[in-house]
Short mmCIF file of C-alpha atoms in Angstrom, two decimals:
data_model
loop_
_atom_site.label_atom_id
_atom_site.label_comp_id
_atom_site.label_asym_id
_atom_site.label_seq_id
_atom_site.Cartn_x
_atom_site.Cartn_y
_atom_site.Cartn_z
CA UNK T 1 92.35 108.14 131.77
CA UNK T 2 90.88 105.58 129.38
CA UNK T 3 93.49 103.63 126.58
CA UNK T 4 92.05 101.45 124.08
CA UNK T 5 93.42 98.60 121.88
CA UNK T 6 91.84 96.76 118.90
CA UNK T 7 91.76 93.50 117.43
CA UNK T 8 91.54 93.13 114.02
CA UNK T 9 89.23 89.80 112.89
CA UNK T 10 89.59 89.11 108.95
CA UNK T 11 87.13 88.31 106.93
CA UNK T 12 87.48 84.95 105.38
CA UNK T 13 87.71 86.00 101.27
CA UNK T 14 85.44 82.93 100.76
CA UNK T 15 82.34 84.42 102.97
CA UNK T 16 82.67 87.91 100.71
CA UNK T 17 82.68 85.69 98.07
CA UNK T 18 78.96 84.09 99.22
CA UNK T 19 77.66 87.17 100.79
CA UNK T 20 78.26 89.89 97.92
CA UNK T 21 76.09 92.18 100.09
CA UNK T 22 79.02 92.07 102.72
CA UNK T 23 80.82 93.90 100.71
CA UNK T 24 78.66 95.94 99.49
CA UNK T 25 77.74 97.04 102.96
CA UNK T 26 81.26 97.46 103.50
CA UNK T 27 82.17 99.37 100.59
CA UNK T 28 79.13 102.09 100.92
CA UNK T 29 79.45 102.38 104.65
CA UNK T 30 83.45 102.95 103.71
CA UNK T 31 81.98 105.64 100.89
CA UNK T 32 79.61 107.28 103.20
CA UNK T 33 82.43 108.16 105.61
CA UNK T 34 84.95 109.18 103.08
CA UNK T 35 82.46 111.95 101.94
CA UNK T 36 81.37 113.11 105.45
CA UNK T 37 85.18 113.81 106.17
CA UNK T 38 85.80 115.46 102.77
CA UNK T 39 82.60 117.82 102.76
CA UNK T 40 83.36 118.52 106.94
CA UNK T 41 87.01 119.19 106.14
CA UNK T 42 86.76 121.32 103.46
CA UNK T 43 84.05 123.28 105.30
CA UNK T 44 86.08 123.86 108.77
CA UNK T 45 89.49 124.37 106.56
CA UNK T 46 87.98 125.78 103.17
CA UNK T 47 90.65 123.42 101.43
CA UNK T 48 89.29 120.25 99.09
CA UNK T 49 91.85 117.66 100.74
CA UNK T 50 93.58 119.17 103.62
CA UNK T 51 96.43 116.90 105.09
CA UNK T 52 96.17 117.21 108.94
CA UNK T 53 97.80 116.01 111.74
CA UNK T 54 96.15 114.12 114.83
CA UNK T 55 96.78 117.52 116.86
CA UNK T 56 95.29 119.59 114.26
CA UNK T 57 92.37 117.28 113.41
CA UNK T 58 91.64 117.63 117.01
CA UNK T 59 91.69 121.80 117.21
CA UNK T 60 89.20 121.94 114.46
CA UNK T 61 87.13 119.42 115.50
CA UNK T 62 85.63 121.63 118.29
CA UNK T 63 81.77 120.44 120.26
CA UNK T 64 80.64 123.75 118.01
CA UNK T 65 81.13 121.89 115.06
CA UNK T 66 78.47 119.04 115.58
CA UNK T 67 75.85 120.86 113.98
CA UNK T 68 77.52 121.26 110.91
CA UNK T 69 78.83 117.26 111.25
CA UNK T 70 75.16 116.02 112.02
CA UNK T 71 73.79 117.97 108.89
CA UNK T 72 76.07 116.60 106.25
CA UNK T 73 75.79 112.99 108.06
CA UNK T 74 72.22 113.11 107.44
CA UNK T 75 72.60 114.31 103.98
CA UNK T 76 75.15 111.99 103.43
CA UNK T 77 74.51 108.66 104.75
CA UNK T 78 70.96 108.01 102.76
CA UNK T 79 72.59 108.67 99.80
CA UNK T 80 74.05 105.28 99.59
CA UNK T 81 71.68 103.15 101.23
CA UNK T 82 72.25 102.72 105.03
CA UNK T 83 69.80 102.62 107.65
CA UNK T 84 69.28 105.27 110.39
CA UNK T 85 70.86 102.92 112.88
CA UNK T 86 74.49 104.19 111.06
CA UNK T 87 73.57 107.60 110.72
CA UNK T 88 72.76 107.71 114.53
CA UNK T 89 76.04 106.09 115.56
CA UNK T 90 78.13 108.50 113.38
CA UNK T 91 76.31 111.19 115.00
CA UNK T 92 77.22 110.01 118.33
CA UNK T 93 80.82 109.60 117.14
CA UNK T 94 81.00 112.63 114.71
CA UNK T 95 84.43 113.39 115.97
CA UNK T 96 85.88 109.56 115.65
CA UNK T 97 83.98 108.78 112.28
CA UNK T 98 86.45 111.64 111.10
CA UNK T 99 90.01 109.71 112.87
CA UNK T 100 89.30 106.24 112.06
CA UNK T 101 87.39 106.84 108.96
CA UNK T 102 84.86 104.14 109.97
CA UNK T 103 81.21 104.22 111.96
CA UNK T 104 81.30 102.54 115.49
CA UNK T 105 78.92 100.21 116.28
CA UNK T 106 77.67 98.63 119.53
CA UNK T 107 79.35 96.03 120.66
CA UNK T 108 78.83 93.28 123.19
CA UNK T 109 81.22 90.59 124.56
CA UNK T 110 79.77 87.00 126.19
CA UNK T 111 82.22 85.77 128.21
CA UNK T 112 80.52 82.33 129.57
CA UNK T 113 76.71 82.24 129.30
CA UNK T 114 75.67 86.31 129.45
CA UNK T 115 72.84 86.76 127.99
CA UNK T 116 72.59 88.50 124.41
CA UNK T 117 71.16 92.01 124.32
CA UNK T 118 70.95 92.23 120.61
CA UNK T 119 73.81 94.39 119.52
CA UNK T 120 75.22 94.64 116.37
CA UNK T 121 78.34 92.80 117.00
CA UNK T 122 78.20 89.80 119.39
CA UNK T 123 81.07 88.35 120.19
CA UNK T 124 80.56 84.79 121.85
CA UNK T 125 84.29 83.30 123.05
CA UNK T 126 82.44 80.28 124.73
CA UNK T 127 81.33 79.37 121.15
CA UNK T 128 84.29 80.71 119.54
CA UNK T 129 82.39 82.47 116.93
CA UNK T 130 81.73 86.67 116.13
CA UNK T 131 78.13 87.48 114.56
CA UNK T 132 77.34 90.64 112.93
CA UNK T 133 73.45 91.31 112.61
CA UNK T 134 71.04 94.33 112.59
CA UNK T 135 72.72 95.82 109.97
CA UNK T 136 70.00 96.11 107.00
CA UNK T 137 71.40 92.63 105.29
CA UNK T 138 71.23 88.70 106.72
CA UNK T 139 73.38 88.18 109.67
CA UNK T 140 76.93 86.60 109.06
CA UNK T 141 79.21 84.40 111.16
CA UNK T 142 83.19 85.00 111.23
CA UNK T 143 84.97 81.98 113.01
CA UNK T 144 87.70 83.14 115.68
CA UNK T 145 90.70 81.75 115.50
CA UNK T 146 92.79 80.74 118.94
CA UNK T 147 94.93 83.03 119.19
CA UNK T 148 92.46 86.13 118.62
CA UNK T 149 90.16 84.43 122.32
CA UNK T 150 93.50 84.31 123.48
CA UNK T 151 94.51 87.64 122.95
CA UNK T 152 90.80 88.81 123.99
CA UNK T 153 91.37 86.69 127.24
CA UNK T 154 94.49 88.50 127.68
CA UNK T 155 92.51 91.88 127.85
CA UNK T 156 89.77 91.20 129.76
CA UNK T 157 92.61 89.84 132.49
CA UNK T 158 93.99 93.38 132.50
CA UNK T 159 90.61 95.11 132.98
CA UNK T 160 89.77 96.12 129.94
CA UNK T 161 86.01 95.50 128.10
CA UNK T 162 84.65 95.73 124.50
CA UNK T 163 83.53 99.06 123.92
CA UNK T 164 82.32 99.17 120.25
CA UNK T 165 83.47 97.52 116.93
CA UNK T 166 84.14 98.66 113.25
CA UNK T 167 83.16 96.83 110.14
CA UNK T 168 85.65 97.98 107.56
CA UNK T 169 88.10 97.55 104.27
CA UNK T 170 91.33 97.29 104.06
CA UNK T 171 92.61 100.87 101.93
CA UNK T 172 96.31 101.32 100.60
CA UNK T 173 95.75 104.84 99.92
CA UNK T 174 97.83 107.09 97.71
CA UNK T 175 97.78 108.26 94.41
CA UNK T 176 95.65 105.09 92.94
CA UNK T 177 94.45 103.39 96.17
CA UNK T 178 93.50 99.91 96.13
CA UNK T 179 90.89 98.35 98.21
CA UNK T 180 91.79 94.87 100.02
CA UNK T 181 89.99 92.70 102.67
CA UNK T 182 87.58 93.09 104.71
CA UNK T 183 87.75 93.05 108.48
CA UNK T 184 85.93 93.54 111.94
CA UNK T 185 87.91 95.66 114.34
CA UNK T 186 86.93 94.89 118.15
CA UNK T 187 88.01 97.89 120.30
CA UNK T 188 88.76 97.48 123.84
CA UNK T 189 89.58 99.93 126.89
CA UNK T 190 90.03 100.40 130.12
CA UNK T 191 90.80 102.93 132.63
CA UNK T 192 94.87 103.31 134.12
CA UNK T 193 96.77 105.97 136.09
CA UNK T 194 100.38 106.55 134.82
CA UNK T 195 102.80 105.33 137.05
CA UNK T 196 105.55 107.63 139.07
CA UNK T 197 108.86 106.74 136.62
CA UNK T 198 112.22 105.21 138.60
CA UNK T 199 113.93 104.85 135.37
CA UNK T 200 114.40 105.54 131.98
CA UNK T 201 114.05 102.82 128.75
CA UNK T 202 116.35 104.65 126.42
CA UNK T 203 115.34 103.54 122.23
CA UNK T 204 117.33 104.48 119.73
CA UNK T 205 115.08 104.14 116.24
CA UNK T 206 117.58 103.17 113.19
CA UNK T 207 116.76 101.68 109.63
CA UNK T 208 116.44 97.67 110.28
CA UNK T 209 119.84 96.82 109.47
CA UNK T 210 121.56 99.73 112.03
CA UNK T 211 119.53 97.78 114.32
CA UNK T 212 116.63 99.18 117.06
CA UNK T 213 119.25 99.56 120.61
CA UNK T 214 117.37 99.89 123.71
CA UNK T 215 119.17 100.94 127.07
CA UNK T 216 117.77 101.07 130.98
CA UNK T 217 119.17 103.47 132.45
CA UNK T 218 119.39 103.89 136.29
CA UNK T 219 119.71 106.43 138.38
CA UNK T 220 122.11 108.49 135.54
CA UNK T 221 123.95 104.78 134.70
CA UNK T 222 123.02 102.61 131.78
CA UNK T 223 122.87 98.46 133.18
CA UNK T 224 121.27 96.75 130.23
CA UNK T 225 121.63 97.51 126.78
CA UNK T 226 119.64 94.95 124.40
CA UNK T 227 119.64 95.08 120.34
CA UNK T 228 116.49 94.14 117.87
CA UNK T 229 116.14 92.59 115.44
CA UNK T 230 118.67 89.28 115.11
CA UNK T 231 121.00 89.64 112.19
CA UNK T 232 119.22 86.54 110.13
CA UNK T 233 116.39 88.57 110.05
CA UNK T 234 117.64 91.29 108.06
CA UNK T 235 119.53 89.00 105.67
CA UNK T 236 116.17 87.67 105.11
CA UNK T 237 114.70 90.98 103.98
CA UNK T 238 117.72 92.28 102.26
CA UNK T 239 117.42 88.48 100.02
CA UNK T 240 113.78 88.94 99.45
CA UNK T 241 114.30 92.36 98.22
CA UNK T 242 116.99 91.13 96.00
CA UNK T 243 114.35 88.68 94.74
CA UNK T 244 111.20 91.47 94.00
CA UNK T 245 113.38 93.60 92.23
CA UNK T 246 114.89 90.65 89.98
CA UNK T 247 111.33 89.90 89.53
CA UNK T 248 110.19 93.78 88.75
CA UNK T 249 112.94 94.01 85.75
CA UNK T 250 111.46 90.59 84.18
CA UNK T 251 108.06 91.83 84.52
CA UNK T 252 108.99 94.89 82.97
CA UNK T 253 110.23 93.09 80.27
CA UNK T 254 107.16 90.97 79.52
CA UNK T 255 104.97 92.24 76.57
CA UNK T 256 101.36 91.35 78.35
CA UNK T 257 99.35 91.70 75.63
CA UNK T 258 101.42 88.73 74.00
CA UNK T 259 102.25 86.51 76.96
CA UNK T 260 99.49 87.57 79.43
CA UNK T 261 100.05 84.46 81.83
CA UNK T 262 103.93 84.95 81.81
CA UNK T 263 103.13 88.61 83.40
CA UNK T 264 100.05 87.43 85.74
CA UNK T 265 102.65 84.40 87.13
CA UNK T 266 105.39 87.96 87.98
CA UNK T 267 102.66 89.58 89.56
CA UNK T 268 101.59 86.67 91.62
CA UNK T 269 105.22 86.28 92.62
CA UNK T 270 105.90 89.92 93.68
CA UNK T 271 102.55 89.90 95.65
CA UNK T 272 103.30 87.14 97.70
CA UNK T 273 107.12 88.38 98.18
CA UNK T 274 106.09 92.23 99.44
CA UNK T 275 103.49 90.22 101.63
CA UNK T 276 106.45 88.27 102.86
CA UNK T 277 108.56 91.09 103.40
CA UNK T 278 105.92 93.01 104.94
CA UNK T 279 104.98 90.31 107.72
CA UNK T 280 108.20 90.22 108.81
CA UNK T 281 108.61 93.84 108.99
CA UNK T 282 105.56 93.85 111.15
CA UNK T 283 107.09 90.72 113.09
CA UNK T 284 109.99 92.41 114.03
CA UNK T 285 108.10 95.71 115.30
CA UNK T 286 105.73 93.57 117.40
CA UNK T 287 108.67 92.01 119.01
CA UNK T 288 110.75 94.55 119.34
CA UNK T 289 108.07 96.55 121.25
CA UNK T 290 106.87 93.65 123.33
CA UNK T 291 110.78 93.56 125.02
CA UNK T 292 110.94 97.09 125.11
CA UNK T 293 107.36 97.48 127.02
CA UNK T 294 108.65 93.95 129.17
CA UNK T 295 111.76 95.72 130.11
CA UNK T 296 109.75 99.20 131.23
CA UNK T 297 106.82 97.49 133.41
CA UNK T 298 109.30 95.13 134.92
CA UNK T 299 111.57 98.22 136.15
CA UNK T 300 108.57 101.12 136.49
CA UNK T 301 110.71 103.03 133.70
CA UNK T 302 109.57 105.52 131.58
CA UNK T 303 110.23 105.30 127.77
CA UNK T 304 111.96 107.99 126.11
CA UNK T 305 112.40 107.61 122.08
CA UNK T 306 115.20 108.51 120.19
CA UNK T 307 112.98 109.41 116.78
CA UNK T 308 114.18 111.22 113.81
CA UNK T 309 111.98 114.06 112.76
CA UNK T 310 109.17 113.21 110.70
CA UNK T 311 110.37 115.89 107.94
CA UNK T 312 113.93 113.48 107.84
CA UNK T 313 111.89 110.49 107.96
CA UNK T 314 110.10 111.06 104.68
CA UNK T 315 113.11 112.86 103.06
CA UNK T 316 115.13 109.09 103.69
CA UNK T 317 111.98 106.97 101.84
CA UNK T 318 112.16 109.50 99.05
CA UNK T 319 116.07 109.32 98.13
CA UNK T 320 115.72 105.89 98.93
CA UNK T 321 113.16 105.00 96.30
CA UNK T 322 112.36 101.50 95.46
CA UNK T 323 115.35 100.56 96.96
CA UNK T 324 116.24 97.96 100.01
CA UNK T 325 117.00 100.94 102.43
CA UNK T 326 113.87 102.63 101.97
CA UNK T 327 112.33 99.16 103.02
CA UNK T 328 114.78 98.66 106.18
CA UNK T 329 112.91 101.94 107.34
CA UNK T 330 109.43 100.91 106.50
CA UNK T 331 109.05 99.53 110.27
CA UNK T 332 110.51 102.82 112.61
CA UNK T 333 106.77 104.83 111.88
CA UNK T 334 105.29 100.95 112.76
CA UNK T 335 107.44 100.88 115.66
CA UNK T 336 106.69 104.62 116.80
CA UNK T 337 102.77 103.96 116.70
CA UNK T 338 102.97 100.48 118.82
CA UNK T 339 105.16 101.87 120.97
CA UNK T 340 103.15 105.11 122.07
CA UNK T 341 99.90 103.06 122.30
CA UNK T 342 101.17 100.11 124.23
CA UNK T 343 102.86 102.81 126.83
CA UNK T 344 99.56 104.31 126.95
CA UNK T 345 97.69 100.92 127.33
CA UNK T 346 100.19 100.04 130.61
CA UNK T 347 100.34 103.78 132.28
CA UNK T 348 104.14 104.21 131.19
CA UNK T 349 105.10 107.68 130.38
CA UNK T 350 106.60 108.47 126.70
CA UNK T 351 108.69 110.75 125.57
CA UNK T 352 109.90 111.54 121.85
CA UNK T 353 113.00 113.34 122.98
CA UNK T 354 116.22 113.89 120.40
CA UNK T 355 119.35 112.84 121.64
CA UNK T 356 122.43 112.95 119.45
CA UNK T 357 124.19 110.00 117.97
CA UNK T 358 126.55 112.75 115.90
CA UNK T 359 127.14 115.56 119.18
CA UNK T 360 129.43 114.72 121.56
CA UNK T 361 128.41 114.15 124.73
CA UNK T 362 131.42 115.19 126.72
CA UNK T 363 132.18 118.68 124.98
CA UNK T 364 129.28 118.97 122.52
CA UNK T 365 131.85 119.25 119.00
CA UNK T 366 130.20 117.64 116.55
CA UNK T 367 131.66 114.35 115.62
CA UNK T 368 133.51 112.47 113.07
CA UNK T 369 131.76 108.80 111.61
CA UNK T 370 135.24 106.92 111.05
CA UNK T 371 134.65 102.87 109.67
CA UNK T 372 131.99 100.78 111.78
CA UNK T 373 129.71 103.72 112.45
CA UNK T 374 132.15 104.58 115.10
CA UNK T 375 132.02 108.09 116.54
CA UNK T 376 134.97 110.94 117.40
CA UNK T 377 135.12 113.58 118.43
CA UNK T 378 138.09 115.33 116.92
CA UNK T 379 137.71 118.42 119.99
CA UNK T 380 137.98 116.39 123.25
CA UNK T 381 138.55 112.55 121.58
CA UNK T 382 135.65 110.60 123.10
CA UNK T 383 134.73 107.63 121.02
CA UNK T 384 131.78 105.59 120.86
CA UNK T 385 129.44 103.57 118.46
CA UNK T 386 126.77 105.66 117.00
CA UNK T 387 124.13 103.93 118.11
CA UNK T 388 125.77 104.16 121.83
CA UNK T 389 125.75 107.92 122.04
CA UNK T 390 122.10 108.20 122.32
CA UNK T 391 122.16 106.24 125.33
CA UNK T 392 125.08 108.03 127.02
CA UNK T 393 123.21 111.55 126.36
CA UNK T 394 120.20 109.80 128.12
CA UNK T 395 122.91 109.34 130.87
CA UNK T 396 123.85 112.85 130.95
CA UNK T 397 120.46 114.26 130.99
CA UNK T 398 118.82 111.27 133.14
CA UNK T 399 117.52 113.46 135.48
CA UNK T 400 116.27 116.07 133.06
CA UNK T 401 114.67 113.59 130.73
CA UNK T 402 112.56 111.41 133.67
CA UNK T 403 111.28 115.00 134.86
CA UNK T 404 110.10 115.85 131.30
CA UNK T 405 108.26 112.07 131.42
CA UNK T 406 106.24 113.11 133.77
CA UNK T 407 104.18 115.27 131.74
CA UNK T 408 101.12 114.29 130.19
CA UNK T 409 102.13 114.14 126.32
CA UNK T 410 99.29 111.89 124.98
CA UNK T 411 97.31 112.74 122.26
CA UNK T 412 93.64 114.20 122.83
CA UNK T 413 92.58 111.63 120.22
CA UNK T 414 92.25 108.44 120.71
CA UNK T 415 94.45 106.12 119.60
CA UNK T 416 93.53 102.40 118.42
CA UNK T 417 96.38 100.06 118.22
CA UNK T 418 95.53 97.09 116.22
CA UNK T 419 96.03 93.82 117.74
#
């Protein structure tokens, strides 16, 4: 089967800046697609804004349906300006353009001194440098930086090629969505066969400051147990939230028609904090899940996640509000997504299996919390840390679990994991 993964190149804000008609490409290419998928939706599902799932996305978006899809792309598309060339790809991709909310484009990759075939993204690592072109406005030139060759080197090592690329904008969508940077997303894939599973890399998915715990287990025995993220790391978050919301009450307090600047300095300051908290959020995932996928290829394991239903997930933000909690969960969906795609990406099998942190193991009672998130089970009096019992069900049911792994469970989308 073919797994893909994407690199994300920013747009330098100083090059949208020069080149308004960047942006403007951007933005009605990005408008385009947003009314293909509405007037498609709402014709396959008769609803204005249905919210779907991957798996139901995918059952309605059947080969019958690329009649329909090709007609409103070619109403669609002229309306706002773009040349055949997009309407053509989105044809060709009807059924992505509606996933990734974004027309592919061809792609090419020079590696040393290939010569250029004239696509619309050329990416040149010998000169360090990727050119967009062909796309109804004056080519423009975004700069690599090391560590994105790197990371392209890194690929191309593991057999994977450039398949197509996306020019998009960032979207924060919700109830007033707000438009950020622009970007080119390089997508890459490459062709693996899942490997035959000797053992099982147990996860255990808490808020931040419960801590991610990751067991191998072994032939029905658990011989590493590891723990993510390092304890400074949540102090940092929990002080930076401390910080924002010290910084949201004097904002609230600031009359902005009197003291404008006083409220534009807040809002500069809470910016840059939620940036800051978000990066390392997204630090912590992406090393969390590098370990996790370390510890799996290096033992042919199989990963099997611990996840909370996605029902409990949202129910936890809500009560949560504003608050620091809801923020310690912000990374688990993060950490779900990477996780699944990077599985995919190496052949590992993954599983999304529940196992109990509050039914014991021995008898099945339920159990007691008592202080230190310790566990006990008032029927049989087995006692464990919470965030141990997971692991010691994935012991019980070892052999149960690693059978289960072996079945396909992949999406019939494709997923893109970015960078």
């Amino acid at each position: 089967m073919y797994v893909y993964r994407t690199l994300k190149i920013e747009i330098p804000w100083q090059l949208v800046e020069e080149r308004p008609d960047v942006l403007g490409l951007a933005v009605r290419m990005h408008l385009a697609v947003e009314e293909y998928v509405r007037r498609l939706l709402k014709e396959l599902t008769g609803q204005e804004e249905p919210k779907l799932t991957t798996e139901e996305l995918d059952r309605h978006l059947t080969p019958d349906r690329r009649e329909l899809a090709h007609r409103i792309i070619e109403e669609t598309f002229p309306k706002y300006g773009l040349r055949k060339y997009f309407a053509n790809q989105a044809k060709v991709f009807w059924r992505d353009v509606v996933f990734h909310r974004a027309v592919p484009l061809n792609a090419q990759l020079r590696v040393e001194d290939e010569r250029d075939v004239g696509r619309a993204v050329f990416v040149d690592l010998k000169s360090g440098v990727l050119r967009v072109r062909k796309l109804g406005i004056p080519p423009f030139v975004v700069k690599l930086k090391k560590g994105s060759i790197s990371w392209i080197r890194e690929r191309l090592q593991e057999g994977a090629e450039l398949k197509l690329a996306f020019l998009g904008v960032d979207v924060r969508r919700g109830k007033d969505p707000t438009y950020g940077g622009l970007y080119v997303a390089l997508v890459f894939a490459r062709e693996v066969t899942q490997i035959e599973p000797r053992a099982l890399v147990v996860v255990d998915v808490n808020r931040l400051d419960h801590y991610i715990k990751v067991g191998l287990v072994v032939d029905g025995r658990v011989v590493e147990l590891l723990k993510f993220p390092k304890r400074g790391r949540v102090q940092k978050l929990e002080r930076i939230h401390v910080h924002i919301r010290q910084l949201s009450r004097a904002l609230a307090k600031v009359d902005e028609d009197r003291d404008p600047r006083r409220a534009l300095d807040l809002q500069r300051q809470l910016w840059k904090l939620k940036t800051k908290r978000y990066g390392i959020i997204r630090d912590i995932v992406i090393n969390a899940t590098r370990e996790i996928i370390k510890l799996a290829r290096e033992h042919q394991a199989a990963i099997a996640l611990d996840t909370m239903e996605d029902d409990t997930y949202r129910e936890l933000k809500e009560r949560n509000g504003d608050g620091v909690k809801k923020h310690l969960l912000d990374g688990l969906g993060q950490l779900r997504k990477r996780l699944q795609a990077l599985a995919q990406w190496y052949g590992l099998p993954y599983l999304e299996e529940r196992l109990y942190s509050t039914i014991c193991p021995k008898c099945n009672a339920k159990m007691v919390e008592e202080n230190g998130r310790f566990m006990r089970c008032p029927a049989c009096g087995f006692k464990a840390h919470r965030d141990n019992v997971p692991v010691i069900w994935a012991e019980k049911r070892y052999w149960e679990i690693l059978q289960k792994t072996k079945q396909p469970t992949f999406s019939a989308a494709v997923t893109f994991l970015t960078s």
